[in-house]
Tab-separated table of C-alpha atoms in Angstrom:
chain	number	residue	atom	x	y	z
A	1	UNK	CA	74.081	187.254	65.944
A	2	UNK	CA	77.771	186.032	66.532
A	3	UNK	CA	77.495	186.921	69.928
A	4	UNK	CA	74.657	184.354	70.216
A	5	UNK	CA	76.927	181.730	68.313
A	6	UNK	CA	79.632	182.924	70.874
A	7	UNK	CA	77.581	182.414	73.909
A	8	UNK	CA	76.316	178.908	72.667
A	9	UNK	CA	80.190	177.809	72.230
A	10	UNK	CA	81.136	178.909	75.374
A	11	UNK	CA	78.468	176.870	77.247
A	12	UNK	CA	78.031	174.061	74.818
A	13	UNK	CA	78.650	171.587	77.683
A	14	UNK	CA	76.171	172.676	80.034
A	15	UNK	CA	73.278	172.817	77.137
A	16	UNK	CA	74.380	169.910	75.858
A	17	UNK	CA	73.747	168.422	79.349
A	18	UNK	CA	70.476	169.911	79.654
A	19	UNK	CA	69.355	168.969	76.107
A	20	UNK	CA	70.676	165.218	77.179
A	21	UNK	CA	68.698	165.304	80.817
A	22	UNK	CA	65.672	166.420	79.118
A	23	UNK	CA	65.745	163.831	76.359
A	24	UNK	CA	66.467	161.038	79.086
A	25	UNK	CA	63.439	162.853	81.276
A	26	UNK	CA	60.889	162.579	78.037
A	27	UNK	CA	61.759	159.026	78.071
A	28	UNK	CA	61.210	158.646	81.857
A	29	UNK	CA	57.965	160.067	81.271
A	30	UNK	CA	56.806	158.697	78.582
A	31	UNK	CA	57.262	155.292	80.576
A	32	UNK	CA	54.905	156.416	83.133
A	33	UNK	CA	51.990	155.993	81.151
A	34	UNK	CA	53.058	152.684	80.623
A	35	UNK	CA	52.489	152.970	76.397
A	36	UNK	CA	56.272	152.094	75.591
A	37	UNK	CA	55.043	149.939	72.958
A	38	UNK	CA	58.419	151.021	70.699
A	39	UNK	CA	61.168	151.051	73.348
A	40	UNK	CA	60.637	147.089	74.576
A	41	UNK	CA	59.736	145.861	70.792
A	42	UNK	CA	62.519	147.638	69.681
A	43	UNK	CA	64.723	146.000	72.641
A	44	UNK	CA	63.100	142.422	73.253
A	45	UNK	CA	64.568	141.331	69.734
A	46	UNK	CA	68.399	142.055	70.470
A	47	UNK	CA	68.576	141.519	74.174
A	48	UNK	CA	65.832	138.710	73.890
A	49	UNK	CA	68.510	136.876	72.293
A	50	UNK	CA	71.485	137.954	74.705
A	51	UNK	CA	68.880	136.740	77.637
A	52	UNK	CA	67.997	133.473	75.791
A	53	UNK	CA	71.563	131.740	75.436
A	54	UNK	CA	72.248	133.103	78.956
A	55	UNK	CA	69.751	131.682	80.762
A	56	UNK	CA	70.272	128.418	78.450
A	57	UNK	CA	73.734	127.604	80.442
A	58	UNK	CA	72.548	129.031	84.101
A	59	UNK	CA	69.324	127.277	84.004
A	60	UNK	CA	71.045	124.571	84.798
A	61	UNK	CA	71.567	126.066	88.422
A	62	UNK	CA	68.062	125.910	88.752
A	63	UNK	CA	66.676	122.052	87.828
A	64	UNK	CA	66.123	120.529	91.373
A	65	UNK	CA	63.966	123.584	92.130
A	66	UNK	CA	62.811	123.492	88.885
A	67	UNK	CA	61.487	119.759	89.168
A	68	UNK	CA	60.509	119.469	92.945
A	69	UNK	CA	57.924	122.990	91.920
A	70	UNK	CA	56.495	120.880	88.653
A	71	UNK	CA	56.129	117.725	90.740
A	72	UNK	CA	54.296	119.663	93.165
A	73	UNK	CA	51.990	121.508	90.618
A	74	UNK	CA	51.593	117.994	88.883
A	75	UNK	CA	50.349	116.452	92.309
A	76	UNK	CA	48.244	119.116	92.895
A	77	UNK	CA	46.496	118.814	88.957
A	78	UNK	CA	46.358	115.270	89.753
A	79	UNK	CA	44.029	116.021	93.155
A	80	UNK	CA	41.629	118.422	91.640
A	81	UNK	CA	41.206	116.152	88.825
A	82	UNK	CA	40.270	113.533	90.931
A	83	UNK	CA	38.149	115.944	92.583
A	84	UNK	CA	35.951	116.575	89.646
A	85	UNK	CA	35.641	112.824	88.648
A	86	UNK	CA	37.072	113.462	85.455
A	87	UNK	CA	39.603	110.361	85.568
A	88	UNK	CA	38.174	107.173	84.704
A	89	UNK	CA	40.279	105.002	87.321
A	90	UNK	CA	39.268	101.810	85.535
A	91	UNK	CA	40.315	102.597	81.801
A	92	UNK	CA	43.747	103.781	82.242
A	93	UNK	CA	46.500	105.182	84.567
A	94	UNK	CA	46.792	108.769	82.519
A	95	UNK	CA	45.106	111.643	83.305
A	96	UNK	CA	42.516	112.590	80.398
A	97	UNK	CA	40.475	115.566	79.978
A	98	UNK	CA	38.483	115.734	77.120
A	99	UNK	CA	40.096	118.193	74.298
A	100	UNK	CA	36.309	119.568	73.772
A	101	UNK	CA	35.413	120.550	76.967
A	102	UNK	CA	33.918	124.080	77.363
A	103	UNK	CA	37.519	125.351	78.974
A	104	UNK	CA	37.687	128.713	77.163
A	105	UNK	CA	41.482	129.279	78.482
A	106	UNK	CA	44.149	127.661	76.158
A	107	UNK	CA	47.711	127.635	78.351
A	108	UNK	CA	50.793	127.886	76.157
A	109	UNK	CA	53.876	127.080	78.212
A	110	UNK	CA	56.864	129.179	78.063
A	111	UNK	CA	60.448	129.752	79.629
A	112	UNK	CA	61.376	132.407	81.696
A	113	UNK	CA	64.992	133.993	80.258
A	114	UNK	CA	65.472	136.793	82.171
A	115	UNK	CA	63.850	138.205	85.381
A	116	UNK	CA	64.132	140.729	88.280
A	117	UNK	CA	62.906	141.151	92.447
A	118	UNK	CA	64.875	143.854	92.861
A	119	UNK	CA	63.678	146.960	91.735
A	120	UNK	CA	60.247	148.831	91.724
A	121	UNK	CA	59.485	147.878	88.231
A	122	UNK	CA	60.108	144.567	87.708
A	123	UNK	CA	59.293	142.439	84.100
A	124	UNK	CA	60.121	139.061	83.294
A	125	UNK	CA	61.056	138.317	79.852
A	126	UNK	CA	59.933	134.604	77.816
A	127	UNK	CA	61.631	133.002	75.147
A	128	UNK	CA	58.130	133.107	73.246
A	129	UNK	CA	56.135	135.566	71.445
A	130	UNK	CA	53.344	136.532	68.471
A	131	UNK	CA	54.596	133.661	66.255
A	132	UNK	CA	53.470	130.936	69.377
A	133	UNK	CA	50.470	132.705	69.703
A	134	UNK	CA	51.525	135.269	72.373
A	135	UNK	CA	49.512	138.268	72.731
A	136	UNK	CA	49.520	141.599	74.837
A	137	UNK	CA	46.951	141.645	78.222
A	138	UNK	CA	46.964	137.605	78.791
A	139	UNK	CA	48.016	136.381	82.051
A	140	UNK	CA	50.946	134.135	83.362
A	141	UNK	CA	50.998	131.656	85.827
A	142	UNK	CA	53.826	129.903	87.286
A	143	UNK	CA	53.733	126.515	88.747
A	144	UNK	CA	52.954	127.674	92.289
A	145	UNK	CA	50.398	130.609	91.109
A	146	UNK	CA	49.928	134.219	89.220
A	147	UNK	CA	53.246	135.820	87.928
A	148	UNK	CA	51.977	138.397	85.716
A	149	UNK	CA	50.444	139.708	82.726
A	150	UNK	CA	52.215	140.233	79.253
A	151	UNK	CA	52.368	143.279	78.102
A	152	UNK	CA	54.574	143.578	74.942
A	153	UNK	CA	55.223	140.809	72.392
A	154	UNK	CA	58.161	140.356	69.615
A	155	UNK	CA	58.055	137.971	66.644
A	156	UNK	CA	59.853	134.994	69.069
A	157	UNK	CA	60.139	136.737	72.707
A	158	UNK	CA	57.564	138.718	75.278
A	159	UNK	CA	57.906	141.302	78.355
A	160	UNK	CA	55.841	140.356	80.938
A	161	UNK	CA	54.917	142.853	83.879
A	162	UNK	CA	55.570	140.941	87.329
A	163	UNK	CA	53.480	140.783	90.251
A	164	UNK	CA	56.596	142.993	91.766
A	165	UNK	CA	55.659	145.808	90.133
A	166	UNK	CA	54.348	149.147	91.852
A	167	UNK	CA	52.219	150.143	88.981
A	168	UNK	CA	50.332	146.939	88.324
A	169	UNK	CA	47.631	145.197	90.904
A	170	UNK	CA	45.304	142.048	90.432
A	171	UNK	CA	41.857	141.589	91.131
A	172	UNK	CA	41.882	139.150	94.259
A	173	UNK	CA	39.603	137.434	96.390
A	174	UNK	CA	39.407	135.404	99.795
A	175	UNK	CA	38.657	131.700	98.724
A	176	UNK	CA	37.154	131.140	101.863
A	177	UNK	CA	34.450	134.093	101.701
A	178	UNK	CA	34.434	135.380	98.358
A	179	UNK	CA	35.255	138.741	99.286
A	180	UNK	CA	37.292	140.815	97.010
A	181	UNK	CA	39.744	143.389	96.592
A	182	UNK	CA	43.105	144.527	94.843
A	183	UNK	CA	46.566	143.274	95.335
A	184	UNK	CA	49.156	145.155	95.095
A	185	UNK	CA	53.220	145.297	95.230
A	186	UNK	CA	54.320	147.628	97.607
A	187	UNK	CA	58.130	147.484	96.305
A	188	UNK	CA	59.436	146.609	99.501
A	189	UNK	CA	59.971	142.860	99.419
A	190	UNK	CA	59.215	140.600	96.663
A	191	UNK	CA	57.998	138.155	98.902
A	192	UNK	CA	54.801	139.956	100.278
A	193	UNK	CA	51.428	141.937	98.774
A	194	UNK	CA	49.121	144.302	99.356
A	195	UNK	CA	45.410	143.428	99.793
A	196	UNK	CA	43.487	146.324	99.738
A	197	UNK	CA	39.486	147.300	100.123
A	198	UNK	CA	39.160	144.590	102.240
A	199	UNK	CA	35.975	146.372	104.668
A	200	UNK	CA	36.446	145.817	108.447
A	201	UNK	CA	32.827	144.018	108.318
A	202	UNK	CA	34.733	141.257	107.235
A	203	UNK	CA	36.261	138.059	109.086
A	204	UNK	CA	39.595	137.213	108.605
A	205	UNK	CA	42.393	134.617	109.469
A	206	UNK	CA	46.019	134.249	108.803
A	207	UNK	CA	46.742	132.142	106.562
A	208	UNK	CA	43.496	132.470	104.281
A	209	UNK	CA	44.093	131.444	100.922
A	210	UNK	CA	43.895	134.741	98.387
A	211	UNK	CA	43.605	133.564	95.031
A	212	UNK	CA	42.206	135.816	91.524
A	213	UNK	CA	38.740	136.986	91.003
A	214	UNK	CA	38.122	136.215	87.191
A	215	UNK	CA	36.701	139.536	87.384
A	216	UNK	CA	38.902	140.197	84.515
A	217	UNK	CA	39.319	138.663	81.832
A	218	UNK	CA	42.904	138.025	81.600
A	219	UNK	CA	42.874	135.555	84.591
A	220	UNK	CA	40.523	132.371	85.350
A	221	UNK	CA	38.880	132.529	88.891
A	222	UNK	CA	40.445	130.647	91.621
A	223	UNK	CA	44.181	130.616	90.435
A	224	UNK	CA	46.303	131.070	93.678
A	225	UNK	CA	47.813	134.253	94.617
A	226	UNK	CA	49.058	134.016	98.226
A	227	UNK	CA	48.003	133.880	101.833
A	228	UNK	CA	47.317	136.452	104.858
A	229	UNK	CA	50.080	137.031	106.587
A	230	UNK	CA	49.390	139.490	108.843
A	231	UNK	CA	46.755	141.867	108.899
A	232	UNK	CA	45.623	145.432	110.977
A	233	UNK	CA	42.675	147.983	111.426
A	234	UNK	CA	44.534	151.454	110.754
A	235	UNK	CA	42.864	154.357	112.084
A	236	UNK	CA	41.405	156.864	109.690
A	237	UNK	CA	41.070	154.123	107.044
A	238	UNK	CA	38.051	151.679	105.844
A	239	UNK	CA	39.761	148.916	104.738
A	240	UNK	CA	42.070	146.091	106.319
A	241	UNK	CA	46.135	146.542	105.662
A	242	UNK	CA	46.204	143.170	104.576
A	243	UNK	CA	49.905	141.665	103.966
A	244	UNK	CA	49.916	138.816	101.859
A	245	UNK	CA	52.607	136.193	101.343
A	246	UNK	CA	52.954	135.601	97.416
A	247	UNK	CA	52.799	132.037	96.571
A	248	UNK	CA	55.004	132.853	93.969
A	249	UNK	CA	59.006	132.277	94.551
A	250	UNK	CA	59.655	135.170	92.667
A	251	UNK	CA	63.534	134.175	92.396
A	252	UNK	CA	62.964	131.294	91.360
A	253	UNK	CA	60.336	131.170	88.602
A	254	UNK	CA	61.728	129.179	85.847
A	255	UNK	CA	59.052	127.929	83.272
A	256	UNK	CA	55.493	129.529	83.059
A	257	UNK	CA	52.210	129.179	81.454
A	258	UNK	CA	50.074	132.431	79.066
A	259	UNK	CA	46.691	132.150	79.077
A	260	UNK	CA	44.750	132.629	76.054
A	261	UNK	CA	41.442	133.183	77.265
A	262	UNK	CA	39.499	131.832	74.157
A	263	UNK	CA	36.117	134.114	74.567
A	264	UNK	CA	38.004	136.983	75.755
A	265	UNK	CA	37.428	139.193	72.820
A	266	UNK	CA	33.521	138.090	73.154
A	267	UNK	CA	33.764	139.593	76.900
A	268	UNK	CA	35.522	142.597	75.942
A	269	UNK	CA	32.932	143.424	73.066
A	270	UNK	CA	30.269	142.302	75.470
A	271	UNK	CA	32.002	144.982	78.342
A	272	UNK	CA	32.623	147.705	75.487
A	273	UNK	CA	29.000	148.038	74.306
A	274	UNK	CA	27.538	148.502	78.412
A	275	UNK	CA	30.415	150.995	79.027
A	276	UNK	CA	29.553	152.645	76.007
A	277	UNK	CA	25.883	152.766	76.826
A	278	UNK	CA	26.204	154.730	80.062
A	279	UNK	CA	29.298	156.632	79.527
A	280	UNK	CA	29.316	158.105	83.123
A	281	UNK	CA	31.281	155.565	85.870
B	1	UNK	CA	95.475	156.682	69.083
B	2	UNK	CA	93.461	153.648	67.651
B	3	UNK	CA	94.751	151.015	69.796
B	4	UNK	CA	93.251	153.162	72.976
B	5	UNK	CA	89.976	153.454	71.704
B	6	UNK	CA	89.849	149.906	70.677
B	7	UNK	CA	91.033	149.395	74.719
B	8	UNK	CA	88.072	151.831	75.425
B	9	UNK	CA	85.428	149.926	73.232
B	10	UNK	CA	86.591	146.666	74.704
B	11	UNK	CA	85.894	147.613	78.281
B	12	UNK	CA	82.625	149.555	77.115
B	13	UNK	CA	81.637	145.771	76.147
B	14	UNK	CA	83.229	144.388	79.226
B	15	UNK	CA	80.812	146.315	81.787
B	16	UNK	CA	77.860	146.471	79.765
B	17	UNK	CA	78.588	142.889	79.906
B	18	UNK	CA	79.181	142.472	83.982
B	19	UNK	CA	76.473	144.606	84.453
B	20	UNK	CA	73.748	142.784	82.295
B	21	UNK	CA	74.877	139.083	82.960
B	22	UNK	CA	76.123	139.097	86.218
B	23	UNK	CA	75.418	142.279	88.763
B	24	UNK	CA	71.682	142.386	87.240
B	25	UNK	CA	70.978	138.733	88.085
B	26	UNK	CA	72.150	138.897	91.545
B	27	UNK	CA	68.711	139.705	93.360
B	28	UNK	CA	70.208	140.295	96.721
B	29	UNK	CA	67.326	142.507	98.111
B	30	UNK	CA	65.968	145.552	97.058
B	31	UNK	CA	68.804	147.502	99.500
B	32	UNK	CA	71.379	145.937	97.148
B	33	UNK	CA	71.868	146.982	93.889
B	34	UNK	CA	75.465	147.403	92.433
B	35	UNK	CA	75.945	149.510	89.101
B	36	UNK	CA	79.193	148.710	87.252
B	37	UNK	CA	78.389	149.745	84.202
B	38	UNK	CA	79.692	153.978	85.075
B	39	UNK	CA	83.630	152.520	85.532
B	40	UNK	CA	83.143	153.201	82.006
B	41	UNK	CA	82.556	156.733	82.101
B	42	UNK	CA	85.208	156.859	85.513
B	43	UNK	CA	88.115	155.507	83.384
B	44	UNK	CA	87.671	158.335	80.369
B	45	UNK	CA	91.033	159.699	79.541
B	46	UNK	CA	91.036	163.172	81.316
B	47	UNK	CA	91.351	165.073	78.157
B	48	UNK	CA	88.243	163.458	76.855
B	49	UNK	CA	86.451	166.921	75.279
B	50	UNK	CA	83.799	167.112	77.932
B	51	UNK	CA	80.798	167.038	74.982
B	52	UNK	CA	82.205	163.781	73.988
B	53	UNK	CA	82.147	162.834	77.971
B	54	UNK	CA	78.464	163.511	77.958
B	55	UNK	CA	77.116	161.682	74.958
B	56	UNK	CA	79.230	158.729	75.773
B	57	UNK	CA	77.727	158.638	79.444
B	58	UNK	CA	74.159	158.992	77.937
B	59	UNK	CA	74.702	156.174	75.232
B	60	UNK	CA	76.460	153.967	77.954
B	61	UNK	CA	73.165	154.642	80.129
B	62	UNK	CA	70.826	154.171	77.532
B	63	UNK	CA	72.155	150.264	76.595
B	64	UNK	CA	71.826	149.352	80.080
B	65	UNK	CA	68.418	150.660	80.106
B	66	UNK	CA	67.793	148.730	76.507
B	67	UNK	CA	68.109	145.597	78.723
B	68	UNK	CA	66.439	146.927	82.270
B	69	UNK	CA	63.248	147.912	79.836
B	70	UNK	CA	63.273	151.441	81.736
B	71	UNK	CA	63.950	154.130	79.453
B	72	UNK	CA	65.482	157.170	79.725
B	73	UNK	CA	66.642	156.252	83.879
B	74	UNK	CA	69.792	155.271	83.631
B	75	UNK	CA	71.100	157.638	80.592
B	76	UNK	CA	69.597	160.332	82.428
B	77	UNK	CA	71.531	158.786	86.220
B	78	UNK	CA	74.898	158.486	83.834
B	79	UNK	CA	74.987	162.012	82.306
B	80	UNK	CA	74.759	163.408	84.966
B	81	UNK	CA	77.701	162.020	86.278
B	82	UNK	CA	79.564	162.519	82.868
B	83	UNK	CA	78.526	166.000	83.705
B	84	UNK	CA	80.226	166.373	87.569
B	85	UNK	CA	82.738	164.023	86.510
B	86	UNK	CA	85.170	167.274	85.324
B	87	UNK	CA	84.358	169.324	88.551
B	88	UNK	CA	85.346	166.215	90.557
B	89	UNK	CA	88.644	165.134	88.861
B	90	UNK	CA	89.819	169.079	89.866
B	91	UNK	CA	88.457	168.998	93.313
B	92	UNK	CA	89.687	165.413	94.229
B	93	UNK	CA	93.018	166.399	92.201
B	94	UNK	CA	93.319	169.488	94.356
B	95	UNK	CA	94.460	172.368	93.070
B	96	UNK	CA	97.684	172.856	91.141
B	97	UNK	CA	98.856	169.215	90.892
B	98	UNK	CA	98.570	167.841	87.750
B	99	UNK	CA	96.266	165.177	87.016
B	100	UNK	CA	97.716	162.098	85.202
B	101	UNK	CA	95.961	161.517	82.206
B	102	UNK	CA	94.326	158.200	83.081
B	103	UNK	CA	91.786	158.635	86.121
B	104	UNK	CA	92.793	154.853	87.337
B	105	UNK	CA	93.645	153.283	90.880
B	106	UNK	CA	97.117	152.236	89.286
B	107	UNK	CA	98.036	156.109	88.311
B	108	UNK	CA	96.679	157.552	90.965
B	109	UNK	CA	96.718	155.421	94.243
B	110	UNK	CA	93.802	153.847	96.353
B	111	UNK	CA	92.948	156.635	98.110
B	112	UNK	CA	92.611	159.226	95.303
B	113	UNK	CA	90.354	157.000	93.525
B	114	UNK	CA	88.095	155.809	96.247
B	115	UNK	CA	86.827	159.525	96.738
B	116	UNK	CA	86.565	159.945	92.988
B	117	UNK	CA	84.464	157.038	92.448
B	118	UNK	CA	82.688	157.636	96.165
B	119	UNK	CA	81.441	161.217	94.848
B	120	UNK	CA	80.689	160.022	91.397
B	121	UNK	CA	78.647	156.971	92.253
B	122	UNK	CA	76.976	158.374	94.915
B	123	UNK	CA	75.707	161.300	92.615
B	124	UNK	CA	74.512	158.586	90.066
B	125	UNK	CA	72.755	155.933	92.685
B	126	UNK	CA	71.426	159.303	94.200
B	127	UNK	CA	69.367	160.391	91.005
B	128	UNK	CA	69.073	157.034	89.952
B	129	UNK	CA	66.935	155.251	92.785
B	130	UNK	CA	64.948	158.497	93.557
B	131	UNK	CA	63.433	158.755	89.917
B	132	UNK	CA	62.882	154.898	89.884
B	133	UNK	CA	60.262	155.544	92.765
B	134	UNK	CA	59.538	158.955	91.581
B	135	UNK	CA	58.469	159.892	94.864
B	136	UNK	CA	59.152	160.974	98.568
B	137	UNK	CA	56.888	158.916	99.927
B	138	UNK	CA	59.353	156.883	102.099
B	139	UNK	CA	62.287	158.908	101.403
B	140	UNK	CA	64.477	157.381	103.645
B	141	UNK	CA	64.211	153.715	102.789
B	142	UNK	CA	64.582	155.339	99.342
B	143	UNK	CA	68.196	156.648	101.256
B	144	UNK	CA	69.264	153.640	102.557
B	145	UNK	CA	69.078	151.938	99.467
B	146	UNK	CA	71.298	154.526	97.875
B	147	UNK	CA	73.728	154.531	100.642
B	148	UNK	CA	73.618	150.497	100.391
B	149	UNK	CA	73.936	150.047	96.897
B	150	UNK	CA	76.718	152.999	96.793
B	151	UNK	CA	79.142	150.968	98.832
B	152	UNK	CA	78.822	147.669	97.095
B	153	UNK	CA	79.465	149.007	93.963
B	154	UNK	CA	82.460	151.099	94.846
B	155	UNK	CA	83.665	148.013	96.875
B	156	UNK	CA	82.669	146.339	93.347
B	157	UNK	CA	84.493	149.095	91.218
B	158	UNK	CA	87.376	149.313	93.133
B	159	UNK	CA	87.956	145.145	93.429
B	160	UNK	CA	87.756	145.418	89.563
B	161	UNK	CA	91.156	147.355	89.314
B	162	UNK	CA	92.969	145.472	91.460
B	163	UNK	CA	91.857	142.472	89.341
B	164	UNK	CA	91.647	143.222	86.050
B	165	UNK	CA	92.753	146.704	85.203
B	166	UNK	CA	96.341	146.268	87.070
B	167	UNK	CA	98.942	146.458	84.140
């Protein structure tokens, strides 16, 4: 028995290297099946306040990009307003939609306090959370088009899962043709995407706008995800390697909108109960 | 006795600091990412027990990861070099002379502790980027990001003692 003691002395470095490698490996692992609903709750409540009053002074850095993308996104609300006939030119010079109207999505706007490009699993962090009405699964969209979906929420802050992140893809479409497909991050360079399961049957341009399905229910149809940038027949495959340009600065998102899809939990029941009918998919 | 580990907690504030405001914000590319935070771990006294080496390392690890939302990567990146960091003090020491008691550029001249901190980061960037991917697929993209991010932060590590750490 002492012996055992003895040998556990003599090498208590090397097992209490193990012992830390495999705790730190658990954790790793655990994080690949993306349920690390403790770790960022735990987090998002002390560093969500480091991140806040940082990116309160270097926002600041940011304002001329800040305004020239909301002018832009404002000019372009303006045009598809007009488009629908939904501003009375006569009656007044403000834009008015009608608080009843069917719209099922509720935006709640938000400020980005801390964000990444670099790295293969990139989140982006809000200054808001469950007490403005945040929840886990809704979308975000920045000014110039999708950024990501939420995926854990504190009392007053929430983790978002960016676009640039290797383990997360969107349901995307061509606008022109209605084809659709997945886009993905590749991790390579956090300007450019993935469209996949694109089939070769298909006609395509550079530059055709990609924007989301509304397959799902997290985002609306139509919202703007990027455009072909380049795009190749690779033998052995069925699909197009499609490269997409994001139309998302990624380095420079600054303030961003969560969708609250109002009949979301309708669809989901709705989706449950056929799933659960044929069980096989 | 106090007064150093109050120096110690200080700078264990000051890089968790650096590396969380500043080096983490500055979205280069994905080929450039400097790590800071391990001068921590670099600058132990050398008589540190070596248990005491490795639980630091893995706490030091584990608050950067509380604000890069990945768990486990980084502890697991930074004990590993609190484990090598004993082997490497002897080897870069060579054997015989006797190692001054603070691992620093000032005690122990450029040269000394540019391979010290070469060997040690590289070790930690190594492990570090290849379990972020998880994966071989493009291994050597995977490479050149280590090699990359290993010289800027040694260049970074190394500009911080002529800097700050000179008296």
């Amino acid at each position: 028995m002492w012996s055992l003691f003895r040998y556990f002395y003599r090498h208590h470095v090397v097992i209490l290297f193990l012992f830390l490698e495999i705790v730190g490996f658990i954790l790793i692992f655990s994080y690949n099946s993306f349920q690390r609903a403790g770790f960022i709750n735990s987090s998002a409540h002390i560093t969500g306040n480091i991140y806040d009053r940082y990116s309160a002074i270097t926002d600041y850095f940011n304002l001329s990009i800040v305004n020239r993308q909301l002018a832009e996104e404002n000019a372009r609300l303006r045009e598809s307003l007009l488009a629908q006939n939904r501003i009375d030119d006569s009656t007044s010079t403000i834009a008015f939609i009608k608080p009843d109207s069917t719209g099922s999505y509720h935006f709640i706007p938000a400020r980005v306090i801390n964000n990444s490009v670099n790295r293969q699993h990139n989140f982006i962090t809000l200054n808001k959370g469950a007490r403005h009405g945040i929840r886990p699964d809704m979308g975000v969209l920045s000014t110039q088009g999708v950024a990501g979906v939420v995926s854990h929420v504190s009392d007053s802050y929430s983790v978002v899962i960016s676009m640039l992140n290797i383990r997360w893809n969107v349901s995307a479409k061509l606008k022109r043709n209605n084809y659709f497909g997945s886009l993905t991050w590749d991790g390579k360079d956090y300007r450019y995407a993935l469209l996949n399961e694109i089939p070769f049957h298909v006609d395509l341009m550079e530059g055709d706008t990609i924007v989301t399905s509304g397959f799902s229910s997290i985002f609306p149809e139509g919202m703007p995800l990027g455009i072909i940038e380049s795009f190749k027949k690779e033998g052995g495959d069925n699909f197009y390697q499609i490269r997409v340009q994001l139309s998302v600065d990624f380095k420079a998102v600054t303030y961003v909108e969560v969708i609250d899809n109002r009949k979301r939990p309708e669809l989901d029941a709705l989706e449950k109960l056929s799933n659960n009918g044929k069980d096989l998919d | 006795m106090a007064r150093i580990w109050i120096k110690y907690l200080l700078l264990y504030i000051f890089v968790v600091l650096v590396q969380v405001l500043v080096l983490n914000q500055l979205q280069v590319s994905g080929y450039l990412n400097p790590y800071f935070y391990m001068l921590f771990i670099l600058l132990l006294p050398v008589s540190t027990p070596r248990y005491l080496v490795l639980l630091l390392a893995f706490f030091t690890g584990f608050t950067i990861d509380f604000f890069t939302d990945t768990p486990g990567l980084h502890a697991a990146a930074t004990t590993l070099l609190g484990y090598v960091r004993t082997p490497v003090l002897y080897l870069v020491s060579g054997r015989g002379s006797d190692i001054s008691e603070y691992p620093s550029l000032k005690n122990n001249g450029l040269r000394w502790f540019l391979i010290y901190s070469v060997i040690l980061v590289l070790a930690h960037h190594f492990f570090l980027f290849y379990m972020e991917v998880f994966s071989f697929t493009g291994f050597f993209r995977t490479l050149i990001r280590v090699i990359f991010s290993t010289i800027l932060s040694v260049f970074v590590i190394v500009l911080s003692q002529f800097l700050i750490f000179r008296e």
